[in-house]
Amino acid sequence: MGDDGQLVDWSAFQAARSELGAGFVRILGYFREDGVKSLAAIETAMRAGSAAALVLPAHTLKGEARQFGAEPLAALAETIEHIARQCVETRDRPDQALEHVVKLRPCFEATLTMLEREANPLVERRPMAFGRRAI
């Protein structure tokens, strides 16, 4: 998780914004609500050692993150989902998902902050004019 360009694919974000039109901000709000619920479910399942309970919230978060161009978040969720599905098949505890689950919340929060900042129509965007000092 580095700079803005690494957390969000802005071309995918703009494509989603164009595609969703007037409903974009509302759907981004659903992403926040669903993401918070998915995170809580993933963390609860991890504490319980339940691979089966990890699958659906990780899958949901993966898909919703991809919709907004949040690839690193989607990739983390996908890794958790993959590990969980393997563990369900082998009837193992999802212990190897722990390191990914630990990274999930900070990644989600940083990504959501960026998405919401970019989506907020009230945020002043003053482009730097060439040859002028920043105020």
PDB file of C-alpha atoms in Angstrom:
ATOM      1  CA  MET A   1       0.000   0.000   0.000  1.00  0.00           C
ATOM      2  CA  GLY A   2       1.819   3.016  -1.223  1.00  0.00           C
ATOM      3  CA  ASP A   3       0.643   6.135  -2.940  1.00  0.00           C
ATOM      4  CA  ASP A   4      -2.786   6.812  -4.391  1.00  0.00           C
ATOM      5  CA  GLY A   5      -2.012   5.163  -7.707  1.00  0.00           C
ATOM      6  CA  GLN A   6      -1.323   1.859  -6.036  1.00  0.00           C
ATOM      7  CA  LEU A   7      -4.558   1.641  -4.030  1.00  0.00           C
ATOM      8  CA  VAL A   8      -7.002   2.690  -6.734  1.00  0.00           C
ATOM      9  CA  ASP A   9      -7.005   2.250 -10.485  1.00  0.00           C
ATOM     10  CA  TRP A  10      -8.406   5.687 -11.268  1.00  0.00           C
ATOM     11  CA  SER A  11      -9.372   4.789 -14.835  1.00  0.00           C
ATOM     12  CA  ALA A  12     -11.541   1.939 -13.491  1.00  0.00           C
ATOM     13  CA  PHE A  13     -12.914   4.339 -10.854  1.00  0.00           C
ATOM     14  CA  GLN A  14     -13.841   6.900 -13.542  1.00  0.00           C
ATOM     15  CA  ALA A  15     -15.403   4.170 -15.698  1.00  0.00           C
ATOM     16  CA  ALA A  16     -17.574   3.061 -12.747  1.00  0.00           C
ATOM     17  CA  ARG A  17     -18.475   6.676 -12.041  1.00  0.00           C
ATOM     18  CA  SER A  18     -19.566   7.187 -15.673  1.00  0.00           C
ATOM     19  CA  GLU A  19     -21.433   3.891 -15.810  1.00  0.00           C
ATOM     20  CA  LEU A  20     -23.292   4.429 -12.532  1.00  0.00           C
ATOM     21  CA  GLY A  21     -24.064   8.094 -13.204  1.00  0.00           C
ATOM     22  CA  ALA A  22     -26.249   9.789 -10.623  1.00  0.00           C
ATOM     23  CA  GLY A  23     -26.335   6.675  -8.454  1.00  0.00           C
ATOM     24  CA  PHE A  24     -22.562   6.591  -8.036  1.00  0.00           C
ATOM     25  CA  VAL A  25     -22.314   8.307  -4.631  1.00  0.00           C
ATOM     26  CA  ARG A  26     -25.199   6.210  -3.269  1.00  0.00           C
ATOM     27  CA  ILE A  27     -23.569   2.981  -4.483  1.00  0.00           C
ATOM     28  CA  LEU A  28     -20.227   4.064  -3.013  1.00  0.00           C
ATOM     29  CA  GLY A  29     -22.125   4.472   0.277  1.00  0.00           C
ATOM     30  CA  TYR A  30     -23.363   0.891  -0.051  1.00  0.00           C
ATOM     31  CA  PHE A  31     -19.759  -0.179  -0.640  1.00  0.00           C
ATOM     32  CA  ARG A  32     -18.832   1.483   2.659  1.00  0.00           C
ATOM     33  CA  GLU A  33     -21.704  -0.204   4.544  1.00  0.00           C
ATOM     34  CA  ASP A  34     -21.211  -3.612   2.948  1.00  0.00           C
ATOM     35  CA  GLY A  35     -17.442  -3.371   3.327  1.00  0.00           C
ATOM     36  CA  VAL A  36     -17.686  -2.650   7.048  1.00  0.00           C
ATOM     37  CA  LYS A  37     -20.026  -5.651   7.444  1.00  0.00           C
ATOM     38  CA  SER A  38     -17.778  -7.894   5.333  1.00  0.00           C
ATOM     39  CA  LEU A  39     -14.715  -6.859   7.338  1.00  0.00           C
ATOM     40  CA  ALA A  40     -16.445  -7.605  10.628  1.00  0.00           C
ATOM     41  CA  ALA A  41     -17.620 -10.994   9.320  1.00  0.00           C
ATOM     42  CA  ILE A  42     -14.122 -11.862   8.042  1.00  0.00           C
ATOM     43  CA  GLU A  43     -12.492 -10.885  11.335  1.00  0.00           C
ATOM     44  CA  THR A  44     -15.096 -12.826  13.351  1.00  0.00           C
ATOM     45  CA  ALA A  45     -14.668 -15.906  11.142  1.00  0.00           C
ATOM     46  CA  MET A  46     -10.896 -15.680  11.440  1.00  0.00           C
ATOM     47  CA  ARG A  47     -11.066 -15.496  15.244  1.00  0.00           C
ATOM     48  CA  ALA A  48     -13.377 -18.526  15.215  1.00  0.00           C
ATOM     49  CA  GLY A  49     -11.098 -20.403  12.815  1.00  0.00           C
ATOM     50  CA  SER A  50     -14.031 -20.900  10.449  1.00  0.00           C
ATOM     51  CA  ALA A  51     -12.954 -21.190   6.823  1.00  0.00           C
ATOM     52  CA  ALA A  52     -16.544 -21.598   5.651  1.00  0.00           C
ATOM     53  CA  ALA A  53     -17.584 -18.328   7.261  1.00  0.00           C
ATOM     54  CA  LEU A  54     -14.733 -16.490   5.493  1.00  0.00           C
ATOM     55  CA  VAL A  55     -15.771 -17.358   1.952  1.00  0.00           C
ATOM     56  CA  LEU A  56     -18.873 -15.230   1.341  1.00  0.00           C
ATOM     57  CA  PRO A  57     -17.772 -11.945   2.950  1.00  0.00           C
ATOM     58  CA  ALA A  58     -14.371 -12.173   1.249  1.00  0.00           C
ATOM     59  CA  HIS A  59     -16.058 -12.905  -2.092  1.00  0.00           C
ATOM     60  CA  THR A  60     -18.462  -9.972  -1.630  1.00  0.00           C
ATOM     61  CA  LEU A  61     -15.695  -7.547  -0.699  1.00  0.00           C
ATOM     62  CA  LYS A  62     -13.592  -8.694  -3.661  1.00  0.00           C
ATOM     63  CA  GLY A  63     -16.354  -7.996  -6.166  1.00  0.00           C
ATOM     64  CA  GLU A  64     -17.356  -4.649  -4.726  1.00  0.00           C
ATOM     65  CA  ALA A  65     -13.743  -3.460  -4.498  1.00  0.00           C
ATOM     66  CA  ARG A  66     -13.123  -4.376  -8.145  1.00  0.00           C
ATOM     67  CA  GLN A  67     -16.176  -2.367  -9.177  1.00  0.00           C
ATOM     68  CA  PHE A  68     -14.451   0.807  -7.931  1.00  0.00           C
ATOM     69  CA  GLY A  69     -10.949  -0.015  -9.158  1.00  0.00           C
ATOM     70  CA  ALA A  70      -9.659  -0.895  -5.683  1.00  0.00           C
ATOM     71  CA  GLU A  71      -7.400  -3.683  -6.935  1.00  0.00           C
ATOM     72  CA  PRO A  72      -5.104  -4.162  -3.909  1.00  0.00           C
ATOM     73  CA  LEU A  73      -8.171  -4.477  -1.646  1.00  0.00           C
ATOM     74  CA  ALA A  74      -9.818  -6.862  -4.118  1.00  0.00           C
ATOM     75  CA  ALA A  75      -6.625  -8.930  -4.341  1.00  0.00           C
ATOM     76  CA  LEU A  76      -6.394  -9.260  -0.545  1.00  0.00           C
ATOM     77  CA  ALA A  77     -10.040 -10.336  -0.338  1.00  0.00           C
ATOM     78  CA  GLU A  78      -9.510 -12.766  -3.212  1.00  0.00           C
ATOM     79  CA  THR A  79      -6.509 -14.318  -1.456  1.00  0.00           C
ATOM     80  CA  ILE A  80      -8.551 -14.757   1.726  1.00  0.00           C
ATOM     81  CA  GLU A  81     -11.412 -16.271  -0.258  1.00  0.00           C
ATOM     82  CA  HIS A  82      -9.057 -18.661  -2.062  1.00  0.00           C
ATOM     83  CA  ILE A  83      -7.382 -19.822   1.156  1.00  0.00           C
ATOM     84  CA  ALA A  84     -10.786 -20.231   2.817  1.00  0.00           C
ATOM     85  CA  ARG A  85     -12.168 -22.317  -0.074  1.00  0.00           C
ATOM     86  CA  GLN A  86      -9.097 -24.578   0.036  1.00  0.00           C
ATOM     87  CA  CYS A  87      -9.470 -24.985   3.789  1.00  0.00           C
ATOM     88  CA  VAL A  88     -13.155 -25.874   3.449  1.00  0.00           C
ATOM     89  CA  GLU A  89     -12.199 -28.629   0.999  1.00  0.00           C
ATOM     90  CA  THR A  90      -9.373 -29.958   3.164  1.00  0.00           C
ATOM     91  CA  ARG A  91     -11.251 -29.341   6.426  1.00  0.00           C
ATOM     92  CA  ASP A  92      -8.361 -27.258   7.773  1.00  0.00           C
ATOM     93  CA  ARG A  93      -8.345 -24.102   9.854  1.00  0.00           C
ATOM     94  CA  PRO A  94      -7.688 -20.965   7.767  1.00  0.00           C
ATOM     95  CA  ASP A  95      -4.587 -20.000   9.771  1.00  0.00           C
ATOM     96  CA  GLN A  96      -2.614 -19.053   6.667  1.00  0.00           C
ATOM     97  CA  ALA A  97      -5.228 -16.369   5.896  1.00  0.00           C
ATOM     98  CA  LEU A  98      -4.382 -14.494   9.093  1.00  0.00           C
ATOM     99  CA  GLU A  99      -1.624 -12.304   7.645  1.00  0.00           C
ATOM    100  CA  HIS A 100      -3.988 -11.219   4.850  1.00  0.00           C
ATOM    101  CA  VAL A 101      -6.897 -10.601   7.224  1.00  0.00           C
ATOM    102  CA  VAL A 102      -4.639  -8.363   9.342  1.00  0.00           C
ATOM    103  CA  LYS A 103      -3.844  -6.218   6.265  1.00  0.00           C
ATOM    104  CA  LEU A 104      -7.477  -6.023   5.157  1.00  0.00           C
ATOM    105  CA  ARG A 105      -8.902  -3.349   7.498  1.00  0.00           C
ATOM    106  CA  PRO A 106      -6.110  -0.773   7.010  1.00  0.00           C
ATOM    107  CA  CYS A 107      -6.260  -1.339   3.253  1.00  0.00           C
ATOM    108  CA  PHE A 108     -10.057  -0.980   3.230  1.00  0.00           C
ATOM    109  CA  GLU A 109      -9.985   2.202   5.326  1.00  0.00           C
ATOM    110  CA  ALA A 110      -7.229   3.863   3.273  1.00  0.00           C
ATOM    111  CA  THR A 111      -8.931   2.895   0.015  1.00  0.00           C
ATOM    112  CA  LEU A 112     -12.357   4.070   1.158  1.00  0.00           C
ATOM    113  CA  THR A 113     -10.917   7.413   2.284  1.00  0.00           C
ATOM    114  CA  MET A 114      -9.440   7.933  -1.172  1.00  0.00           C
ATOM    115  CA  LEU A 115     -12.584   6.855  -3.009  1.00  0.00           C
ATOM    116  CA  GLU A 116     -14.824   9.070  -0.902  1.00  0.00           C
ATOM    117  CA  ARG A 117     -12.481  12.036  -1.207  1.00  0.00           C
ATOM    118  CA  GLU A 118     -12.459  11.672  -4.987  1.00  0.00           C
ATOM    119  CA  ALA A 119     -16.243  11.176  -5.163  1.00  0.00           C
ATOM    120  CA  ASN A 120     -17.126  14.121  -2.908  1.00  0.00           C
ATOM    121  CA  PRO A 121     -18.465  16.938  -5.104  1.00  0.00           C
ATOM    122  CA  LEU A 122     -17.782  19.438  -2.312  1.00  0.00           C
ATOM    123  CA  VAL A 123     -14.039  18.835  -2.273  1.00  0.00           C
ATOM    124  CA  GLU A 124     -12.332  21.774  -3.863  1.00  0.00           C
ATOM    125  CA  ARG A 125     -10.015  20.711  -6.630  1.00  0.00           C
ATOM    126  CA  ARG A 126      -7.797  23.612  -7.519  1.00  0.00           C
ATOM    127  CA  PRO A 127      -5.438  22.552 -10.263  1.00  0.00           C
ATOM    128  CA  MET A 128      -1.993  24.031 -10.007  1.00  0.00           C
ATOM    129  CA  ALA A 129      -1.602  26.569 -12.784  1.00  0.00           C
ATOM    130  CA  PHE A 130       1.807  26.521 -14.361  1.00  0.00           C
ATOM    131  CA  GLY A 131       4.012  29.304 -13.082  1.00  0.00           C
ATOM    132  CA  ARG A 132       1.781  30.202 -10.129  1.00  0.00           C
ATOM    133  CA  ARG A 133       2.572  29.634  -6.487  1.00  0.00           C
ATOM    134  CA  ALA A 134       0.333  27.422  -4.411  1.00  0.00           C
ATOM    135  CA  ILE A 135      -1.725  29.422  -1.938  1.00  0.00           C
TER     136      ILE A 135
END
